[in-house]
Every structure is written in structure tokens, then in C-alpha cells.
Amino acid sequence: MRLLLIAALFLLGIVFVANGIGFLLTPEQQAAGFGMGADGIQGLSTLRADMTAFFVVAGGALMWGAWRRAGDVLLVAAALVGIAFTGRFVSLLADGIYEGWWFPMGVEALTVVLALIGSRMLPHHAMKA
């Protein structure tokens, strides 16, 4: 069970990092898949910077936490993706549903649940001063 959890966390991390690299290299194409668009050069810069950062940090934390068996690192991914899930939930209440709304929320919910379970099952490493 533990090995399956670690594998799932690592694979999710790869997917997140791949999305981040996609935003870095081809922001307009990647953004279109997320229902977003860039408004000029500033918009492209924002997509490259912010979306790359979100996905690479979340994915990197998932991969690092799984690889190093470090439950504390998984909390970073859980927090980032949990906030994204909360934003989507608020948007559902404020703006209504859209076609396929459940898929990104399902991925985010799964990611948060697995990261939190991994955080509980894997050791937390004491920081050394």
C-alpha cells in the first residue's frame, strides 16, 4: 500500500511538472487547455511565471516528498493544490458550473488527499540548525 502511494505521488508530481514546463515553453497552448488566454506580452509573461511556478513547485514537492520519503515536503503540495481547489469551489458558488468542471477539481482533490495521507504515513525530518 505504501509503495503504491509513493508511486502515485511521484506520478502526479511528474504530471504537475510537465504542465509547468508546458506553461514555460508554450504558454498560449497550455493556457488554452485550462480555459485561459494571454492578453499580450504581459499576459504571456504572467502565464510563464505564475503558472510555471505553481505547477513546478507543487509537482516538485510531490516528487521530492515521494522520492525522499519525506512527509513534511508533501504538505507544500497539499497547501498549494488545496488553495487552488478552494478557489475553484468558490468560483462554482459565485459563477456557476461549466462543462467539465469536475475534472480539475477531482485531480486537485485527489492530489490533496494523497499528499495528506503521504504526509501522515511518511516520516517528517527534523530541520538541523
Coordinates of C-alpha atoms in Angstrom, one line a residue:
M1 CA 0.0 0.0 0.0
R2 CA 2.8 2.4 0.9
L3 CA 4.7 1.7 -2.3
L4 CA 1.5 2.4 -4.4
L5 CA 1.0 5.7 -2.5
I6 CA 4.6 6.7 -3.2
A7 CA 4.3 5.8 -6.9
A8 CA 1.0 7.7 -7.2
L9 CA 2.5 10.8 -5.6
F10 CA 5.6 10.6 -7.8
L11 CA 3.5 10.2 -11.0
L12 CA 1.2 13.1 -10.0
G13 CA 4.4 15.1 -9.5
I14 CA 5.5 14.3 -13.0
V15 CA 2.2 15.4 -14.4
F16 CA 2.3 18.7 -12.5
V17 CA 5.9 19.4 -13.5
A18 CA 5.1 18.6 -17.1
N19 CA 2.2 21.1 -17.0
G20 CA 4.6 23.7 -15.6
I21 CA 7.2 23.1 -18.3
G22 CA 4.3 23.4 -20.8
F23 CA 3.5 26.8 -19.4
L24 CA 7.1 27.8 -19.7
L25 CA 7.6 26.7 -23.3
T26 CA 4.2 27.1 -24.9
P27 CA 2.1 29.2 -22.6
E28 CA -0.7 30.0 -25.1
Q29 CA -1.3 26.4 -25.9
Q30 CA -1.1 25.2 -22.3
A31 CA -3.4 28.0 -21.2
A32 CA -6.0 27.1 -23.8
G33 CA -6.3 23.7 -22.2
F34 CA -7.1 25.4 -18.9
G35 CA -9.7 27.8 -20.3
M36 CA -7.3 30.7 -20.1
G37 CA -5.7 33.1 -22.6
A38 CA -3.0 35.6 -22.6
D39 CA -3.7 39.3 -23.3
G40 CA -0.4 40.4 -25.0
I41 CA 3.1 40.1 -23.8
Q42 CA 2.3 40.9 -20.2
G43 CA -0.2 38.0 -20.2
L44 CA 2.3 35.6 -21.7
S45 CA 4.8 36.7 -19.0
T46 CA 2.3 36.1 -16.3
L47 CA 1.4 32.7 -17.6
R48 CA 5.1 31.7 -17.9
A49 CA 5.9 33.0 -14.5
D50 CA 3.0 32.2 -12.2
M51 CA 1.6 29.0 -13.8
T52 CA 5.1 27.5 -14.2
A53 CA 5.9 28.4 -10.6
F54 CA 2.7 26.8 -9.3
F55 CA 2.9 23.6 -11.2
V56 CA 6.7 23.1 -10.9
V57 CA 6.7 23.8 -7.1
A58 CA 3.7 21.6 -6.4
G59 CA 4.9 18.8 -8.7
G60 CA 8.5 19.1 -7.4
A61 CA 7.2 18.8 -3.8
L62 CA 5.2 15.7 -4.7
M63 CA 8.2 14.1 -6.4
W64 CA 10.7 15.1 -3.7
G65 CA 8.4 14.0 -0.9
A66 CA 7.8 10.7 -2.6
W67 CA 11.4 10.1 -3.6
R68 CA 12.9 11.0 -0.2
R69 CA 10.0 9.6 1.8
A70 CA 9.6 13.0 3.4
G71 CA 6.1 13.6 4.6
D72 CA 6.8 17.2 5.6
V73 CA 7.6 18.2 2.0
L74 CA 4.2 16.8 0.8
L75 CA 2.5 19.5 2.9
V76 CA 3.8 22.1 0.5
A77 CA 2.0 20.4 -2.4
A78 CA -1.2 19.8 -0.3
A79 CA -1.3 23.5 0.6
L80 CA -0.8 24.8 -2.9
V81 CA -3.3 22.5 -4.5
G82 CA -5.7 22.8 -1.6
I83 CA -5.8 26.6 -2.2
A84 CA -6.4 26.0 -5.9
F85 CA -9.3 23.6 -5.1
T86 CA -10.8 26.2 -2.7
G87 CA -10.6 28.9 -5.4
R88 CA -12.4 26.6 -7.8
F89 CA -15.1 25.8 -5.2
V90 CA -15.7 29.5 -4.5
S91 CA -15.9 30.0 -8.3
L92 CA -18.6 27.3 -8.5
L93 CA -20.6 29.0 -5.9
A94 CA -20.1 32.5 -7.3
D95 CA -20.1 31.9 -11.0
G96 CA -21.8 28.5 -11.5
I97 CA -20.6 25.4 -13.3
Y98 CA -19.1 24.9 -16.7
E99 CA -18.6 21.9 -18.9
G100 CA -16.0 19.6 -17.4
W101 CA -15.8 21.4 -14.1
W102 CA -15.4 18.2 -12.1
F103 CA -12.2 17.0 -13.8
P104 CA -9.7 19.7 -12.5
M105 CA -11.4 19.6 -9.1
G106 CA -11.2 15.9 -9.0
V107 CA -7.5 15.9 -9.8
E108 CA -6.9 18.6 -7.1
A109 CA -8.9 16.8 -4.5
L110 CA -7.1 13.5 -5.3
T111 CA -3.8 15.3 -5.1
V112 CA -4.6 16.9 -1.7
V113 CA -5.9 13.6 -0.2
L114 CA -2.9 11.6 -1.4
A115 CA -0.4 14.3 -0.3
L116 CA -2.0 14.4 3.2
I117 CA -2.1 10.7 3.5
G118 CA 1.5 10.6 2.4
S119 CA 2.4 13.2 4.9
R120 CA 0.9 11.1 7.7
M121 CA 2.5 7.8 6.5
L122 CA 5.9 9.1 5.7
P123 CA 8.4 10.4 8.3
H124 CA 8.9 14.1 8.9
H125 CA 12.6 15.1 9.0
A126 CA 13.8 17.4 11.7
M127 CA 15.5 20.5 10.5
K128 CA 19.1 20.9 11.5
A129 CA 20.4 24.3 12.6

